[in-house]
Short mmCIF file of C-alpha atoms in Angstrom, two decimals:
data_model
loop_
_atom_site.label_atom_id
_atom_site.label_comp_id
_atom_site.label_asym_id
_atom_site.label_seq_id
_atom_site.Cartn_x
_atom_site.Cartn_y
_atom_site.Cartn_z
CA GLN A 1 -82.12 107.25 -18.85
CA LEU A 2 -78.62 108.23 -17.92
CA THR A 3 -77.03 111.66 -18.29
CA MET A 4 -73.31 112.23 -18.56
CA SER A 5 -72.92 115.02 -16.00
CA LEU A 6 -70.88 113.66 -13.11
CA ASN A 7 -71.22 116.60 -10.73
CA SER A 8 -72.67 115.04 -7.58
CA SER A 9 -75.13 117.85 -6.89
CA THR A 10 -76.35 117.77 -10.49
CA LEU A 11 -76.84 114.02 -10.37
CA LEU A 12 -78.78 114.29 -7.15
CA SER A 13 -81.00 117.13 -8.30
CA GLU A 14 -81.91 115.18 -11.42
CA GLU A 15 -83.13 112.16 -9.46
CA ASN A 16 -86.86 112.45 -8.82
CA THR A 17 -88.79 110.99 -5.90
CA GLU A 18 -89.98 107.99 -7.87
CA GLY A 19 -86.42 107.10 -8.79
CA ALA A 20 -85.42 107.20 -5.13
CA LYS A 21 -88.33 104.93 -4.22
CA ARG A 22 -87.32 102.50 -6.95
CA ASN A 23 -83.77 102.33 -5.65
CA THR A 24 -85.09 101.69 -2.15
CA GLU A 25 -87.29 98.83 -3.40
CA CYS A 26 -84.35 97.39 -5.28
CA PHE A 27 -82.26 97.29 -2.14
CA LYS A 28 -85.09 95.87 -0.03
CA SER A 29 -85.26 92.90 -2.37
CA LEU A 30 -81.62 92.20 -1.54
CA LEU A 31 -81.91 92.18 2.25
CA GLN A 32 -81.41 88.42 2.49
CA MET A 33 -78.15 88.61 0.54
CA PRO A 34 -74.65 89.28 1.95
CA SER A 35 -74.14 92.90 2.99
CA SER A 36 -71.46 93.42 0.35
CA PHE A 37 -73.95 92.43 -2.33
CA GLN A 38 -76.58 94.76 -0.87
CA ASP A 39 -74.10 97.62 -1.26
CA ASN A 40 -73.95 96.97 -4.98
CA PRO A 41 -76.21 94.28 -6.51
CA LEU A 42 -74.13 94.43 -9.69
CA GLN A 43 -70.79 93.71 -8.04
CA GLN A 44 -70.89 89.97 -8.69
CA LEU A 45 -70.66 90.62 -12.41
CA GLN A 46 -67.47 89.41 -14.07
CA LEU A 47 -66.37 92.77 -15.46
CA ALA A 48 -63.22 94.02 -17.08
CA SER A 49 -61.22 96.51 -15.01
CA GLN A 50 -63.04 99.82 -14.69
CA GLU A 51 -59.85 101.69 -13.82
CA VAL A 52 -60.05 103.50 -17.15
CA LEU A 53 -63.45 104.93 -16.13
CA GLU A 54 -62.13 105.93 -12.72
CA LYS A 55 -59.32 107.88 -14.38
CA ALA A 56 -61.71 109.49 -16.84
CA LYS A 57 -64.03 110.52 -14.01
CA LYS A 58 -61.16 112.30 -12.25
CA SER A 59 -59.96 114.09 -15.38
CA GLY A 60 -63.47 115.27 -16.31
CA ARG A 61 -65.11 115.68 -19.67
CA SER A 62 -63.12 115.09 -22.84
CA LYS A 63 -63.50 115.47 -26.59
CA CYS A 64 -65.12 112.99 -28.92
CA PRO A 65 -62.46 112.01 -31.48
CA ARG A 66 -65.03 112.25 -34.28
CA CYS A 67 -67.24 115.29 -33.63
CA ASN A 68 -65.10 117.08 -31.01
CA SER A 69 -68.09 117.42 -28.66
CA SER A 70 -67.36 117.53 -24.94
CA ARG A 71 -68.49 114.28 -23.34
CA MET A 72 -67.89 112.07 -20.31
CA PHE A 73 -66.68 108.52 -21.03
CA TYR A 74 -68.16 108.24 -24.53
CA CYS A 75 -69.94 110.16 -27.26
CA TYR A 76 -73.59 109.14 -27.37
CA THR A 77 -74.05 110.46 -30.91
CA CYS A 78 -70.94 108.94 -32.54
CA PHE A 79 -70.95 105.75 -30.41
CA VAL A 80 -67.22 105.97 -29.60
CA PRO A 81 -65.23 106.47 -26.38
CA VAL A 82 -63.81 109.95 -25.72
CA GLU A 83 -60.11 110.74 -25.90
CA THR A 84 -59.49 109.95 -22.23
CA VAL A 85 -60.97 106.45 -22.62
CA PRO A 86 -58.73 104.45 -25.00
CA THR A 87 -60.77 102.01 -27.07
CA LYS A 88 -58.30 99.22 -26.28
CA GLU A 89 -59.21 99.53 -22.59
CA ILE A 90 -62.92 99.06 -23.23
CA PRO A 91 -64.09 95.42 -23.27
CA THR A 92 -65.82 93.96 -26.30
CA VAL A 93 -68.53 91.33 -26.13
CA LYS A 94 -69.34 88.75 -28.79
CA LEU A 95 -73.07 88.04 -28.94
CA PRO A 96 -74.76 84.80 -30.11
CA LEU A 97 -77.16 86.72 -32.37
CA LYS A 98 -77.61 90.15 -33.92
CA ILE A 99 -79.39 92.98 -32.12
CA ASP A 100 -81.33 95.87 -33.64
CA ILE A 101 -82.20 98.78 -31.36
CA ILE A 102 -84.98 101.09 -32.55
CA LYS A 103 -84.60 104.46 -30.90
CA HIS A 104 -87.49 106.90 -30.56
CA PRO A 105 -86.60 110.26 -32.21
CA ASN A 106 -87.55 112.13 -29.04
CA GLU A 107 -85.47 109.97 -26.74
CA THR A 108 -82.65 112.14 -25.39
CA ASP A 109 -79.34 110.76 -26.65
CA GLY A 110 -77.51 111.49 -23.42
CA LYS A 111 -80.09 109.63 -21.32
CA SER A 112 -80.15 106.44 -23.36
CA THR A 113 -78.38 103.26 -22.26
CA ALA A 114 -78.73 101.78 -25.75
CA VAL A 115 -75.37 103.26 -26.72
CA HIS A 116 -73.71 100.98 -24.15
CA ALA A 117 -74.61 97.98 -26.26
CA LYS A 118 -73.18 99.54 -29.41
CA LEU A 119 -69.96 100.52 -27.64
CA LEU A 120 -69.41 97.11 -26.07
CA ALA A 121 -70.70 94.81 -28.84
CA PRO A 122 -70.07 96.92 -31.97
CA ASP A 123 -70.05 93.99 -34.40
CA ASP A 124 -73.44 92.66 -33.32
CA VAL A 125 -75.49 95.77 -32.47
CA THR A 126 -77.11 98.29 -34.82
CA ILE A 127 -79.01 101.36 -33.64
CA TYR A 128 -81.77 102.84 -35.83
CA LYS A 129 -83.57 106.10 -35.24
CA TYR A 130 -87.29 105.72 -35.89
CA PRO A 131 -88.90 105.91 -38.45
CA CYS A 132 -85.79 104.80 -40.39
CA ILE A 133 -85.93 101.09 -39.56
CA PRO A 134 -85.51 97.89 -41.61
CA GLU A 135 -88.24 95.79 -43.17
CA TYR A 136 -88.53 92.54 -41.22
CA GLU A 137 -91.21 90.75 -43.22
CA GLU A 138 -88.82 88.39 -45.00
CA SER A 139 -87.02 87.45 -41.78
CA ARG A 140 -89.95 86.91 -39.42
CA HIS A 141 -89.04 83.23 -39.13
CA GLU A 142 -85.77 84.15 -37.39
CA THR A 143 -86.53 87.51 -35.72
CA ALA A 144 -88.21 88.44 -32.43
CA LEU A 145 -89.08 91.66 -30.60
CA VAL A 146 -88.57 92.14 -26.87
CA PHE A 147 -91.66 93.95 -25.68
CA PRO A 148 -94.25 93.16 -22.98
CA GLY A 149 -97.80 92.53 -24.07
CA PRO A 150 -100.73 90.11 -23.96
CA ASN A 151 -99.23 87.93 -26.70
CA SER A 152 -95.65 87.98 -25.45
CA VAL A 153 -93.92 84.69 -24.64
CA SER A 154 -91.01 83.83 -22.36
CA VAL A 155 -87.48 83.23 -23.64
CA LYS A 156 -87.70 79.49 -22.99
CA ASP A 157 -90.69 79.26 -25.37
CA ILE A 158 -89.01 80.98 -28.33
CA ALA A 159 -88.23 77.76 -30.21
CA TYR A 160 -91.79 76.47 -29.87
CA HIS A 161 -93.35 79.66 -31.20
CA LEU A 162 -90.85 80.30 -33.98
CA GLN A 163 -91.81 76.97 -35.54
CA LYS A 164 -95.10 78.68 -36.49
CA TYR A 165 -93.18 80.96 -38.83
CA THR A 166 -91.87 80.20 -42.30
CA LYS A 167 -89.39 82.06 -44.46
CA LYS A 168 -92.26 83.87 -46.18
CA GLY A 169 -94.05 84.88 -42.98
CA VAL A 170 -96.53 83.52 -40.48
CA CYS A 171 -98.31 80.23 -41.08
CA ALA A 172 -102.02 80.41 -41.81
CA SER A 173 -102.81 78.21 -38.79
CA ASP A 174 -101.19 76.11 -36.11
CA ASP A 175 -102.10 73.00 -38.10
CA ASP A 176 -100.23 74.31 -41.14
CA CYS A 177 -97.24 75.07 -38.94
CA SER A 178 -97.22 71.66 -37.34
CA ARG A 179 -96.89 70.06 -40.77
CA GLU A 180 -93.67 71.94 -41.44
CA PRO A 181 -90.78 69.70 -40.26
CA LEU A 182 -88.55 71.48 -37.78
CA LEU A 183 -85.33 70.22 -39.34
CA LYS A 184 -86.42 71.41 -42.76
CA GLN A 185 -86.94 74.91 -41.38
CA ALA A 186 -83.61 74.77 -39.60
CA LYS A 187 -81.83 74.34 -42.95
CA ILE A 188 -82.96 77.73 -44.23
CA GLU A 189 -79.51 79.14 -43.62
CA PRO A 190 -77.18 76.13 -43.27
CA GLU A 191 -74.06 78.21 -43.67
CA GLU A 192 -74.88 80.07 -40.47
CA GLU A 193 -75.56 76.88 -38.56
CA LYS A 194 -72.03 75.75 -39.27
CA ASN A 195 -70.49 79.01 -38.12
CA PRO A 196 -69.09 78.43 -34.61
CA ASP A 197 -68.84 82.18 -34.04
CA GLU A 198 -72.62 82.40 -34.10
CA GLY A 199 -72.90 79.75 -31.39
CA ILE A 200 -74.93 77.50 -33.71
CA SER A 201 -74.58 73.79 -34.42
CA SER A 202 -76.78 71.30 -36.21
CA SER A 203 -77.39 69.39 -32.98
CA ARG A 204 -79.27 72.35 -31.52
CA SER A 205 -80.58 73.93 -34.71
CA GLU A 206 -84.16 73.92 -33.47
CA GLY A 207 -83.34 76.10 -30.48
CA THR A 208 -81.16 78.54 -32.37
CA ARG A 209 -83.47 79.40 -35.23
CA LEU A 210 -83.56 82.92 -33.82
CA LYS A 211 -80.96 85.08 -35.58
CA LYS A 212 -81.99 88.62 -34.64
CA ILE A 213 -83.61 90.27 -31.64
CA ILE A 214 -85.15 93.77 -31.63
CA PHE A 215 -85.32 96.21 -28.72
CA ILE A 216 -87.18 99.53 -28.55
CA ASP A 217 -85.30 102.38 -26.88
CA SER A 218 -87.70 105.02 -25.61
CA THR A 219 -89.68 106.05 -22.58
CA TRP A 220 -92.61 103.71 -22.06
CA ASN A 221 -95.03 106.51 -22.86
CA GLN A 222 -93.41 106.91 -26.29
CA THR A 223 -93.45 103.27 -27.33
CA ASN A 224 -96.93 103.16 -28.86
CA LYS A 225 -95.89 104.93 -32.06
CA ILE A 226 -93.10 102.40 -32.66
CA ILE A 227 -94.77 99.19 -31.51
CA THR A 228 -97.77 99.85 -33.78
CA ASP A 229 -95.60 100.39 -36.86
CA GLU A 230 -96.67 97.99 -39.61
CA ARG A 231 -93.07 96.85 -40.12
CA LEU A 232 -93.07 95.31 -36.64
CA GLN A 233 -96.47 93.63 -36.88
CA GLY A 234 -96.49 89.85 -36.85
CA LEU A 235 -93.14 89.50 -35.13
CA LEU A 236 -92.82 87.13 -32.21
CA GLN A 237 -92.80 89.18 -28.99
CA ILE A 238 -90.73 88.26 -25.95
CA GLU A 239 -91.26 89.48 -22.40
CA LEU A 240 -88.72 89.34 -19.58
CA LYS A 241 -91.11 88.78 -16.70
CA THR A 242 -88.79 87.63 -13.94
CA ARG A 243 -86.17 90.41 -13.90
CA LYS A 244 -86.38 93.58 -11.84
CA THR A 245 -84.70 96.84 -12.74
CA CYS A 246 -82.19 98.66 -10.59
CA PHE A 247 -82.08 101.58 -13.01
CA TRP A 248 -81.88 104.94 -11.29
CA ARG A 249 -84.39 106.55 -13.68
CA HIS A 250 -87.23 104.05 -13.50
CA GLN A 251 -90.36 105.60 -14.97
CA LYS A 252 -93.24 106.53 -12.71
CA GLY A 253 -96.21 104.21 -12.70
CA LYS A 254 -94.48 101.33 -14.50
CA PRO A 255 -93.79 97.90 -12.96
CA ASP A 256 -90.25 97.13 -11.82
CA THR A 257 -90.04 94.44 -14.50
CA TYR A 258 -89.81 97.23 -17.11
CA LEU A 259 -86.06 97.38 -17.64
CA SER A 260 -83.71 99.97 -19.06
CA THR A 261 -82.54 99.10 -22.57
CA ILE A 262 -79.12 97.76 -21.61
CA GLU A 263 -80.60 95.74 -18.74
CA ALA A 264 -83.16 94.19 -21.10
CA ILE A 265 -80.45 93.25 -23.59
CA TYR A 266 -78.23 91.75 -20.90
CA TYR A 267 -80.95 89.73 -19.17
CA PHE A 268 -82.36 88.50 -22.46
CA LEU A 269 -78.95 87.18 -23.49
CA VAL A 270 -78.39 85.47 -20.14
CA ASP A 271 -81.77 83.73 -20.42
CA TYR A 272 -81.15 82.89 -24.09
CA HIS A 273 -77.79 81.34 -23.23
CA GLN A 274 -79.31 79.12 -20.58
CA GLU A 275 -82.76 78.37 -21.96
CA ILE A 276 -82.06 78.13 -25.69
CA LEU A 277 -78.36 77.37 -26.11
CA LYS A 278 -78.65 75.09 -23.06
CA GLU A 279 -75.24 76.14 -21.80
CA SER A 280 -74.01 77.09 -18.35
CA TYR A 281 -73.74 80.85 -17.98
CA LYS A 282 -70.29 81.94 -16.86
CA GLY A 283 -70.43 85.70 -17.29
CA GLN A 284 -70.03 85.77 -21.07
CA TYR A 285 -72.20 88.91 -21.45
CA ASP A 286 -71.50 90.62 -18.11
CA ASN A 287 -69.36 93.31 -19.74
CA LEU A 288 -72.48 94.66 -21.44
CA LEU A 289 -73.07 96.29 -18.05
CA PHE A 290 -69.54 97.76 -17.95
CA PHE A 291 -70.76 101.38 -18.13
CA PHE A 292 -74.13 100.76 -16.46
CA SER A 293 -72.64 99.24 -13.31
CA PHE A 294 -70.10 102.05 -13.02
CA MET A 295 -72.81 104.70 -13.29
CA TYR A 296 -74.98 102.80 -10.80
CA THR A 297 -72.20 102.85 -8.23
CA LEU A 298 -71.34 106.47 -8.98
CA ILE A 299 -74.89 107.69 -8.42
CA LYS A 300 -75.40 105.51 -5.34
CA ASP A 301 -72.17 106.84 -3.79
CA ALA A 302 -73.18 110.41 -4.58
CA LYS A 303 -76.49 109.86 -2.78
CA CYS A 304 -74.75 108.35 0.22
CA CYS A 305 -72.36 111.30 0.45
CA ALA A 306 -75.32 113.69 0.38
CA GLY A 307 -77.14 111.71 3.10
CA LYS A 308 -79.90 110.57 0.75
CA GLU A 309 -79.82 106.94 1.91
#
């Protein structure tokens, strides 16, 4: 995933052939769209001003206010902006549910986009470094894991499948689950249902039973160790099958529906907002791609200047 060196030649040398092919495929899929959108498929996002990032790019690397390490834009170990990027100029996003990100210990901090989520939605995102992760057994009735697999379901089917879970765990059979009234399950945490900040109301309690979503942050070749951990077994798995990545470090041999961490979080929330909350999406979570979109444009421009496209 992304590095924080902004030297154009360094950025270009780090991009492998597969990454270039992936970018080309991404752009080909946009040929029927207006030319301005082809130039940057992320430009229609409703983002806060990125002027602060433009200024930081020109001034170069700066110190992390906590560990004093030299970084560009933000410190990926302390999860805070650097001194040249005032926190007040970074947007914050309120999410409709909590997010846990489980980071593989061998995943390079500086290449991970998971930190974007923590920087932009600090109240709703927690990052854990495997194997130090929570126990989810008692919250399986309200927790799901985003990960592709043979048993994964789409976002729109979350409510249907979560009804098979009880507060103590998974039902013994579908018949047992069907006998559990949906409204009775929805009253497990009534105080949360009445909290408008969580985007939950009694009228849609069935669809908003989900309270926490888990993402794994690692290369796809490293995921097996985490996904097979006993603490994640039995969780409902969600797959984002209709989204295609435009990440500049797409991993060789993997389908283009395998997204970077921040893309997966963003697209999940957009689908959740529309399919589960049943509300019109008006850019509420677009700022989750505040850093990602800036880096996308930066790398694309660097390639253009070097005659790579």
